Coordinates of C-alpha atoms (C1' of nucleotides) in Angstrom, one line a residue:
Chain A
M1 CA 63.2 82.2 133.7
E2 CA 59.6 83.0 132.7
T3 CA 58.4 81.2 129.5
L4 CA 59.5 83.6 126.7
P5 CA 56.6 84.3 123.9
D6 CA 56.7 82.2 121.3
K7 CA 58.0 85.2 118.4
T8 CA 60.7 85.8 120.4
V9 CA 61.8 82.4 120.2
E10 CA 61.6 82.2 117.0
R11 CA 63.6 85.3 116.7
L12 CA 66.3 84.1 119.0
S13 CA 67.0 81.0 116.4
Q14 CA 67.4 83.4 113.9
Y15 CA 69.7 86.1 116.0
R16 CA 71.9 82.9 117.2
R17 CA 72.8 81.9 113.4
S18 CA 73.2 85.8 112.2
L19 CA 75.6 86.3 115.0
N20 CA 77.7 83.1 114.7
N21 CA 78.0 84.5 111.0
Q22 CA 79.2 87.6 112.4
L23 CA 81.7 85.9 114.8
A24 CA 83.0 84.1 111.9
K25 CA 83.7 87.1 109.9
G26 CA 85.6 88.4 113.3
K27 CA 83.2 90.8 114.9
E28 CA 83.0 90.8 118.0
H29 CA 80.4 93.6 119.2
I30 CA 77.0 94.5 118.1
F31 CA 74.5 97.0 118.2
S32 CA 70.8 96.4 118.2
H33 CA 70.4 98.1 115.1
E34 CA 73.2 96.0 113.3
I35 CA 71.2 93.0 114.4
A36 CA 67.9 94.7 113.3
N37 CA 69.9 95.2 110.0
L38 CA 70.7 91.5 109.7
L39 CA 67.2 90.3 109.9
H40 CA 65.7 93.2 108.0
I41 CA 63.7 93.9 111.2
T42 CA 63.5 97.0 114.1
S43 CA 65.8 97.5 116.5
V44 CA 63.2 98.0 119.0
Q45 CA 62.3 94.7 118.7
V46 CA 66.3 93.7 118.9
R47 CA 66.5 94.9 122.2
R48 CA 63.0 93.8 123.8
D49 CA 63.9 90.5 122.8
I50 CA 67.4 90.8 124.7
M51 CA 65.7 92.6 127.5
L52 CA 63.4 89.9 128.1
I53 CA 66.2 87.3 128.1
G54 CA 67.9 89.3 130.8
Y55 CA 71.1 90.3 129.0
S56 CA 72.7 93.8 129.0
G57 CA 75.0 95.3 126.4
T58 CA 77.1 98.2 127.0
L59 CA 75.7 101.2 126.0
R60 CA 78.3 102.9 122.8
K61 CA 79.3 99.4 122.2
G62 CA 76.5 97.3 121.6
Y63 CA 76.4 93.8 122.8
D64 CA 79.4 91.0 123.3
I65 CA 78.2 88.9 120.3
K66 CA 80.2 85.9 122.1
E67 CA 78.2 85.9 125.4
L68 CA 75.1 86.5 123.6
V69 CA 75.5 83.3 121.6
H70 CA 76.4 82.2 124.5
L71 CA 72.9 83.0 126.4
I72 CA 70.8 82.3 123.7
G73 CA 72.0 79.0 123.9
V74 CA 71.4 78.1 127.8
I75 CA 68.1 79.3 127.0
L76 CA 67.2 77.3 123.2
D77 CA 69.5 74.3 124.4
T78 CA 69.5 71.7 127.0
D79 CA 73.0 70.5 128.1
D80 CA 73.2 66.9 126.6
G81 CA 71.4 67.8 123.4
Q82 CA 67.6 66.5 122.2
K83 CA 67.7 63.4 119.8
I84 CA 65.2 63.9 116.8
A85 CA 63.5 61.4 114.8
V86 CA 62.2 62.0 111.2
I87 CA 59.0 59.7 110.2
G88 CA 58.7 59.6 106.4
M89 CA 62.1 59.7 104.4
G90 CA 60.7 61.3 101.3
N91 CA 62.1 65.1 100.2
I92 CA 60.9 66.8 102.9
G93 CA 62.2 64.2 105.5
K94 CA 65.2 64.5 103.8
G95 CA 65.1 68.3 103.7
F96 CA 65.6 68.2 107.2
I97 CA 68.2 65.9 107.6
H98 CA 70.8 67.2 104.9
Y99 CA 69.9 71.1 107.0
L100 CA 71.2 69.4 109.9
Y101 CA 73.7 67.4 108.4
E102 CA 77.7 68.1 110.0
K103 CA 76.1 71.4 111.7
R104 CA 77.3 71.1 115.2
S105 CA 74.2 72.0 116.9
K106 CA 72.1 70.4 119.9
L107 CA 69.5 69.3 117.3
K108 CA 70.7 65.2 116.6
I109 CA 68.5 63.9 113.9
V110 CA 69.3 59.8 115.1
A111 CA 66.5 58.1 113.4
A112 CA 64.4 57.7 110.5
F113 CA 61.6 55.9 109.2
D114 CA 59.7 54.8 106.8
I115 CA 57.6 51.6 105.0
N116 CA 59.4 51.9 101.3
P117 CA 61.6 49.0 101.1
E118 CA 64.4 50.6 99.0
K119 CA 65.0 53.4 101.6
I120 CA 64.8 50.9 105.0
D121 CA 68.4 49.8 106.3
K122 CA 70.1 52.4 104.5
T123 CA 71.7 55.9 105.6
Y124 CA 71.0 59.2 104.3
A125 CA 73.3 61.6 105.3
D126 CA 74.3 59.5 108.7
V127 CA 71.1 59.0 109.6
Y128 CA 69.8 55.1 109.6
C129 CA 66.5 54.8 108.3
Y130 CA 64.1 51.8 110.1
H131 CA 61.1 50.2 109.1
L132 CA 58.4 52.0 110.8
D133 CA 57.2 49.1 113.1
K134 CA 60.4 49.9 114.8
L135 CA 59.2 53.2 115.7
E136 CA 58.3 53.0 119.4
E137 CA 61.1 50.3 120.1
I138 CA 63.7 52.7 118.9
I139 CA 62.1 56.1 120.2
K140 CA 62.2 54.4 123.8
K141 CA 65.6 52.6 123.2
E142 CA 67.5 55.9 121.9
N143 CA 65.3 58.1 124.5
I144 CA 64.0 60.6 121.2
K145 CA 62.2 63.4 122.3
I146 CA 60.9 65.2 119.2
G147 CA 59.5 63.8 116.4
I148 CA 59.0 65.7 112.5
I149 CA 56.2 64.1 110.7
T150 CA 56.6 64.1 107.1
T151 CA 54.5 61.1 105.9
P152 CA 51.5 61.5 103.7
P153 CA 48.9 63.0 105.3
Q154 CA 46.3 60.0 105.5
V155 CA 48.9 58.4 108.0
A156 CA 49.5 61.4 110.1
P157 CA 47.6 61.1 113.1
E158 CA 48.4 57.3 114.0
I159 CA 52.0 58.2 114.2
A160 CA 51.9 61.5 116.0
D161 CA 49.6 58.6 118.1
K162 CA 52.6 56.4 117.9
L163 CA 54.9 59.1 118.8
A164 CA 53.0 60.4 122.2
N165 CA 52.8 56.7 123.1
A166 CA 56.4 56.3 122.5
G167 CA 57.2 59.3 124.9
I168 CA 57.7 61.7 122.6
K169 CA 57.4 65.5 123.9
G170 CA 57.3 67.7 121.0
I171 CA 55.8 67.0 117.1
L172 CA 56.3 68.8 114.2
N173 CA 53.9 68.3 112.1
Y174 CA 55.1 69.1 108.0
T175 CA 51.8 67.2 106.7
P176 CA 48.3 69.5 105.8
K177 CA 46.1 66.9 108.1
P178 CA 46.1 68.6 111.6
L179 CA 46.7 66.6 114.8
S180 CA 46.0 67.0 118.5
V181 CA 47.9 65.7 120.7
P182 CA 48.1 65.1 124.5
E183 CA 48.7 68.0 126.6
D184 CA 52.0 67.0 127.4
V185 CA 53.2 67.4 123.9
Y186 CA 54.3 70.4 122.4
L187 CA 52.8 70.3 118.8
E188 CA 54.0 72.8 115.9
E189 CA 52.0 72.8 112.5
Y190 CA 53.1 74.1 109.3
D191 CA 51.7 73.6 106.0
M192 CA 53.5 74.4 102.6
I193 CA 50.4 74.3 100.9
T194 CA 48.7 77.1 103.5
S195 CA 52.0 79.1 103.0
L196 CA 52.2 78.9 99.2
E197 CA 48.5 80.2 99.2
K198 CA 48.7 82.9 101.4
V199 CA 51.6 84.6 99.0
A200 CA 49.0 84.0 96.3
Y201 CA 45.9 86.0 98.1
F202 CA 48.6 89.3 99.0
V203 CA 49.8 88.9 95.4
K204 CA 46.3 89.3 93.9
E205 CA 45.2 91.6 96.8
E206 CA 47.5 94.0 96.4
Chain B
M1 CA 36.0 93.2 100.3
E2 CA 38.6 94.7 102.8
T3 CA 42.0 92.7 103.0
L4 CA 41.6 89.8 105.2
P5 CA 44.0 89.2 108.3
D6 CA 46.6 87.0 107.9
K7 CA 45.7 84.7 110.0
T8 CA 41.9 84.1 108.6
V9 CA 44.0 83.8 105.3
E10 CA 45.5 80.9 106.7
R11 CA 42.6 79.3 107.7
L12 CA 40.4 79.7 104.6
S13 CA 43.2 77.7 102.4
Q14 CA 42.9 75.0 105.8
Y15 CA 39.7 75.1 105.2
R16 CA 39.0 74.4 101.7
R17 CA 40.8 71.3 102.0
S18 CA 38.9 70.0 104.8
L19 CA 35.5 70.9 103.0
N20 CA 37.0 69.4 100.1
N21 CA 37.3 65.9 102.3
Q22 CA 34.3 66.3 103.5
L23 CA 32.7 67.1 100.1
A24 CA 34.2 64.1 98.5
K25 CA 32.6 62.0 101.2
G26 CA 29.4 62.9 99.9
K27 CA 28.4 65.4 103.0
E28 CA 26.6 68.6 102.2
H29 CA 26.2 70.8 104.9
I30 CA 28.6 71.1 108.1
F31 CA 28.2 73.3 111.6
S32 CA 30.7 75.2 112.4
H33 CA 32.0 73.0 115.2
E34 CA 32.1 70.6 113.0
I35 CA 34.9 72.4 110.9
A36 CA 36.6 73.3 114.1
N37 CA 36.9 69.7 114.8
L38 CA 38.6 68.9 111.6
L39 CA 40.9 71.6 111.8
H40 CA 41.7 71.3 116.3
I41 CA 40.3 74.6 116.8
T42 CA 37.2 76.6 118.3
S43 CA 33.9 77.3 116.1
V44 CA 34.1 80.4 117.2
Q45 CA 37.0 81.1 115.4
V46 CA 35.2 79.3 112.1
R47 CA 32.5 81.4 112.4
R48 CA 34.0 84.5 112.8
D49 CA 36.5 83.6 109.7
I50 CA 33.3 82.8 108.1
M51 CA 31.4 86.2 109.0
L52 CA 34.5 88.0 107.4
I53 CA 34.3 86.9 104.1
G54 CA 30.8 87.4 104.0
Y55 CA 28.9 83.8 104.3
S56 CA 26.0 83.1 106.1
G57 CA 25.4 79.3 106.9
T58 CA 21.5 78.2 107.7
L59 CA 20.6 77.8 111.1
R60 CA 20.1 74.5 112.3
K61 CA 21.9 73.1 109.0
G62 CA 24.9 74.6 108.8
Y63 CA 26.9 76.2 105.7
D64 CA 26.5 74.4 102.6
I65 CA 29.8 73.1 102.2
K66 CA 29.7 73.6 98.1
E67 CA 29.0 77.4 99.0
L68 CA 31.8 77.8 101.2
V69 CA 34.1 76.2 98.9
H70 CA 33.3 78.7 96.2
L71 CA 33.5 81.5 97.9
I72 CA 36.7 80.5 99.3
G73 CA 37.7 79.5 96.1
V74 CA 36.5 83.1 94.6
I75 CA 38.4 84.9 97.3
L76 CA 42.0 83.0 97.5
D77 CA 42.2 82.4 93.2
T78 CA 42.4 84.4 90.8
D79 CA 40.5 83.2 87.8
D80 CA 43.0 82.1 85.0
G81 CA 45.4 80.9 88.1
Q82 CA 48.9 82.0 89.4
K83 CA 52.4 80.4 87.9
I84 CA 54.9 79.9 89.9
A85 CA 59.2 79.4 89.9
V86 CA 60.5 77.3 91.7
I87 CA 64.1 78.6 92.5
G88 CA 67.1 75.5 94.0
M89 CA 66.1 71.7 92.7
G90 CA 67.3 70.5 96.1
N91 CA 64.8 68.4 98.6
I92 CA 62.6 71.3 99.5
G93 CA 62.1 72.6 95.9
K94 CA 61.8 68.7 94.6
G95 CA 58.8 68.3 97.7
F96 CA 56.8 71.9 96.1
I97 CA 56.8 70.3 92.9
H98 CA 55.7 66.9 94.4
Y99 CA 52.9 68.6 96.3
L100 CA 51.4 70.2 94.0
Y101 CA 51.6 67.9 90.9
E102 CA 48.2 66.1 89.7
K103 CA 46.4 68.9 92.4
R104 CA 44.2 70.5 89.9
S105 CA 44.8 73.8 91.4
K106 CA 44.6 77.5 90.7
L107 CA 48.1 77.8 91.5
K108 CA 50.5 76.2 88.7
I109 CA 54.5 75.6 89.2
V110 CA 55.8 76.4 85.3
A111 CA 59.2 76.3 85.7
A112 CA 62.3 75.5 87.9
F113 CA 65.4 76.4 88.0
D114 CA 69.0 75.3 89.1
I115 CA 72.7 75.5 88.3
N116 CA 73.5 71.7 88.9
P117 CA 74.0 70.6 85.0
E118 CA 72.3 67.1 86.4
K119 CA 69.2 68.7 87.0
I120 CA 69.0 71.1 83.9
D121 CA 67.3 70.3 81.0
K122 CA 65.4 67.6 82.9
T123 CA 61.8 67.4 84.3
Y124 CA 60.4 66.5 87.7
A125 CA 56.7 65.8 87.5
D126 CA 56.0 67.7 84.8
V127 CA 58.3 71.0 85.9
Y128 CA 61.0 71.3 83.6
C129 CA 64.5 72.9 85.2
Y130 CA 66.1 75.7 83.9
H131 CA 69.6 77.0 84.0
L132 CA 69.7 79.6 86.7
D133 CA 70.8 81.9 83.9
K134 CA 67.4 81.7 82.3
L135 CA 65.4 83.2 85.1
E136 CA 64.5 86.4 83.9
E137 CA 63.8 85.5 80.5
I138 CA 61.6 82.8 81.2
I139 CA 59.8 84.5 84.4
K140 CA 58.8 87.3 81.9
K141 CA 58.0 85.4 78.9
E142 CA 55.8 83.2 81.1
N143 CA 54.2 86.1 83.1
I144 CA 55.4 83.9 86.3
K145 CA 54.0 85.9 89.4
I146 CA 55.5 84.3 92.3
G147 CA 58.7 82.6 93.3
I148 CA 59.9 79.5 95.7
I149 CA 63.6 80.3 96.8
T150 CA 64.9 77.2 98.2
T151 CA 68.4 77.5 97.1
P152 CA 71.7 77.8 99.8
P153 CA 70.9 80.9 102.0
Q154 CA 74.1 82.5 100.4
V155 CA 72.8 83.3 96.7
A156 CA 68.8 83.7 98.2
P157 CA 70.0 87.8 98.1
E158 CA 70.7 88.0 94.9
I159 CA 68.1 85.7 93.2
A160 CA 65.5 87.9 95.3
D161 CA 66.8 91.0 93.5
K162 CA 66.4 89.0 90.3
L163 CA 63.0 88.0 91.0
A164 CA 61.5 91.2 91.7
N165 CA 63.4 92.7 88.3
A166 CA 61.7 90.4 86.8
G167 CA 58.6 91.4 87.5
I168 CA 57.7 88.7 90.5
K169 CA 54.6 89.8 92.7
G170 CA 55.4 87.0 95.5
I171 CA 58.0 85.2 97.2
L172 CA 58.1 82.4 99.4
N173 CA 61.9 82.1 100.8
Y174 CA 62.9 78.9 102.5
T175 CA 66.2 79.5 103.0
P176 CA 67.0 80.7 106.4
K177 CA 68.4 83.8 105.2
P178 CA 66.3 86.7 105.5
L179 CA 65.4 89.0 103.1
S180 CA 64.8 92.8 101.8
V181 CA 62.3 92.9 98.6
P182 CA 60.8 96.3 96.8
E183 CA 57.7 97.2 98.3
D184 CA 55.4 95.7 96.1
V185 CA 56.6 92.5 96.4
Y186 CA 54.8 89.9 98.8
L187 CA 57.0 88.4 101.1
E188 CA 57.0 85.5 103.3
E189 CA 60.0 83.5 105.1
Y190 CA 59.7 80.2 106.6
D191 CA 62.7 78.4 108.5
M192 CA 62.6 74.9 109.3
I193 CA 65.4 75.2 111.8
T194 CA 63.5 77.9 113.5
S195 CA 60.9 75.7 113.8
L196 CA 62.7 72.7 114.9
E197 CA 64.6 74.8 117.8
K198 CA 61.2 76.2 118.5
V199 CA 59.7 72.9 119.2
A200 CA 63.2 72.1 121.2
Y201 CA 62.5 75.3 123.8
F202 CA 58.7 73.9 124.3
V203 CA 60.0 70.5 125.2
K204 CA 62.8 71.8 127.3
E205 CA 60.5 74.1 129.4
E206 CA 57.2 72.2 129.9
Chain C
dT1 C1' 0.4 76.9 119.9
dT2 C1' 4.0 77.6 123.2
dC3 C1' 8.4 76.8 125.0
dC4 C1' 12.9 74.7 124.2
dC5 C1' 17.2 74.6 122.2
dA6 C1' 21.1 74.4 119.2
dT7 C1' 23.1 76.7 115.9
dT8 C1' 24.3 81.6 113.8
dG9 C1' 26.3 86.3 113.7
dT10 C1' 28.5 89.9 116.2
dT11 C1' 30.1 92.9 119.2
dA12 C1' 32.6 93.0 123.6
dA13 C1' 36.6 91.5 126.1
dA14 C1' 41.4 89.3 126.7
dA15 C1' 45.6 87.8 125.4
dT16 C1' 49.4 88.7 122.2
dA17 C1' 52.7 90.8 120.0
dA18 C1' 54.5 94.8 117.6
dT19 C1' 55.9 99.8 117.6
dA20 C1' 56.5 104.3 119.8
dA21 C1' 58.4 107.3 123.0
dC22 C1' 61.2 108.7 126.2
dA23 C1' 64.7 108.6 130.1
dA24 C1' 69.6 106.7 131.6
dT25 C1' 74.2 107.5 130.6
dA26 C1' 78.6 107.1 129.0
dA27 C1' 81.6 108.4 124.7
dT28 C1' 83.4 112.4 121.8
dT29 C1' 83.0 117.0 120.8
dT30 C1' 83.4 121.4 121.7
Chain D
dA1 C1' 84.1 120.8 131.7
dA2 C1' 79.9 121.4 129.4
dA3 C1' 77.5 119.8 125.7
dT4 C1' 76.2 116.8 122.2
dT5 C1' 75.3 112.7 120.7
dA6 C1' 74.5 107.6 119.9
dT7 C1' 72.9 104.1 122.4
dT8 C1' 70.2 100.8 125.6
dG9 C1' 66.8 99.5 128.3
dT10 C1' 61.9 100.3 129.7
dT11 C1' 57.6 101.6 130.1
dA12 C1' 53.5 103.2 127.2
dT13 C1' 50.6 102.3 123.0
dT14 C1' 48.9 100.2 119.2
dA15 C1' 47.6 96.4 116.7
dT16 C1' 46.5 92.3 115.5
dT17 C1' 44.4 87.8 117.3
dT18 C1' 42.1 84.8 119.8
dT19 C1' 38.4 83.9 123.6
dA20 C1' 34.3 85.0 125.8
dA21 C1' 29.5 86.5 126.2
dC22 C1' 25.1 87.2 124.4
dA23 C1' 20.9 88.4 121.5
dA24 C1' 18.5 86.6 117.6
dT25 C1' 16.4 82.9 115.1
dG26 C1' 13.7 79.2 113.4
dG27 C1' 13.3 74.0 114.0
dG28 C1' 11.3 70.8 116.7
dA29 C1' 9.3 69.1 121.2
dA30 C1' 5.6 69.3 124.5

DNA sequence: TTCCCATTGTTAAAATAATAACAATAATTT
DNA sequence: AAATTATTGTTATTATTTTAACAATGGGAA
């Protein structure tokens, strides 16, 4: 399949979670406008996204939730799952680990890294924390493909370099320090302060 | 001034922080391509953003960093600052408080809320944690205008309602539960799992 | 002094994303 | 059985964002 638009991929992730909730409630079929209401978006957008992934509903009955969830899985997941490392065991790093804990997801955080002796060689929500020195070794050994950087910003660039060298193919950068990575590494950056300043701006303006 | 485009506002926040770093290093003027390099974007984009906020550099000398930082402040900040509440003292809530701690920013987290007795009536990085029951009272009393929701997703909608009722004008929703708010409240949503699944998808595709 | 060149500021074009419009169709009502 | 209605799927339109193109300017070089 053609690579999907960024925003569609984001929504697929959200559709899936909402749809799983509905499944858990015993619902089997759903209309585009119902999905839209769950996410507070428009039904056109839902139908367009579903069109893009090549699924079809039935007129008057809507979409088969189970089938749709399955198809989203085929698109977003890999068969054997993807392994993730968290670099930086601060609040945000722990937050990620905690979020994914106990979710039977195809995404698995399999290692954490830090330099604080109090955190090293301990386990948080089943994730073992190694010294940062072991970064490349463990990533290669475990064949980890995704890294989440939640360190202090100053060290983020060198972490990114090490990750890329060790064979990581996707980086989620949570530090406010903009990174640059080799072409074959997918980079997603998110800056909490920027979000907050954005809210502040629009509050001020309206 | 006309309301600026979303993406420009986001970048202004980032320009400011990078420019402050440069100031701290003693640099006084900067070219658009230098700013671009710091953020790993293009110089056209930098110039266009700067045009939109109505600032002008000098040919051959670039932009006066101090002036530019000041102007971004005029645009993003309010004179007396904006007060913020964090609802949910988990990892992410603490992360936000920690991030803003000691930064002499116009954004000030002035209260946190939780229902866990171990957290209530304690202080984390100078932020006092109240019982959730006090939410509306404190928000009104302190005239808090922005709320960051970092609670478990199930309770997010009711928190949002309370915030809106108490007079909050901007909400940053960190839970994966999509919210809807009154028209006069600005809502920004961010979902960590979506980001991660997006990275996973593009890693898989490339 | 004249020409070159780096750099800005701005308009034009392209890419991406969201919304609107509407034809097709099958269930339901009359 | 015909008409109505709710809903999908898709194309067309509009809005937003990024990128490209390039004229203007003034400092420095020739």
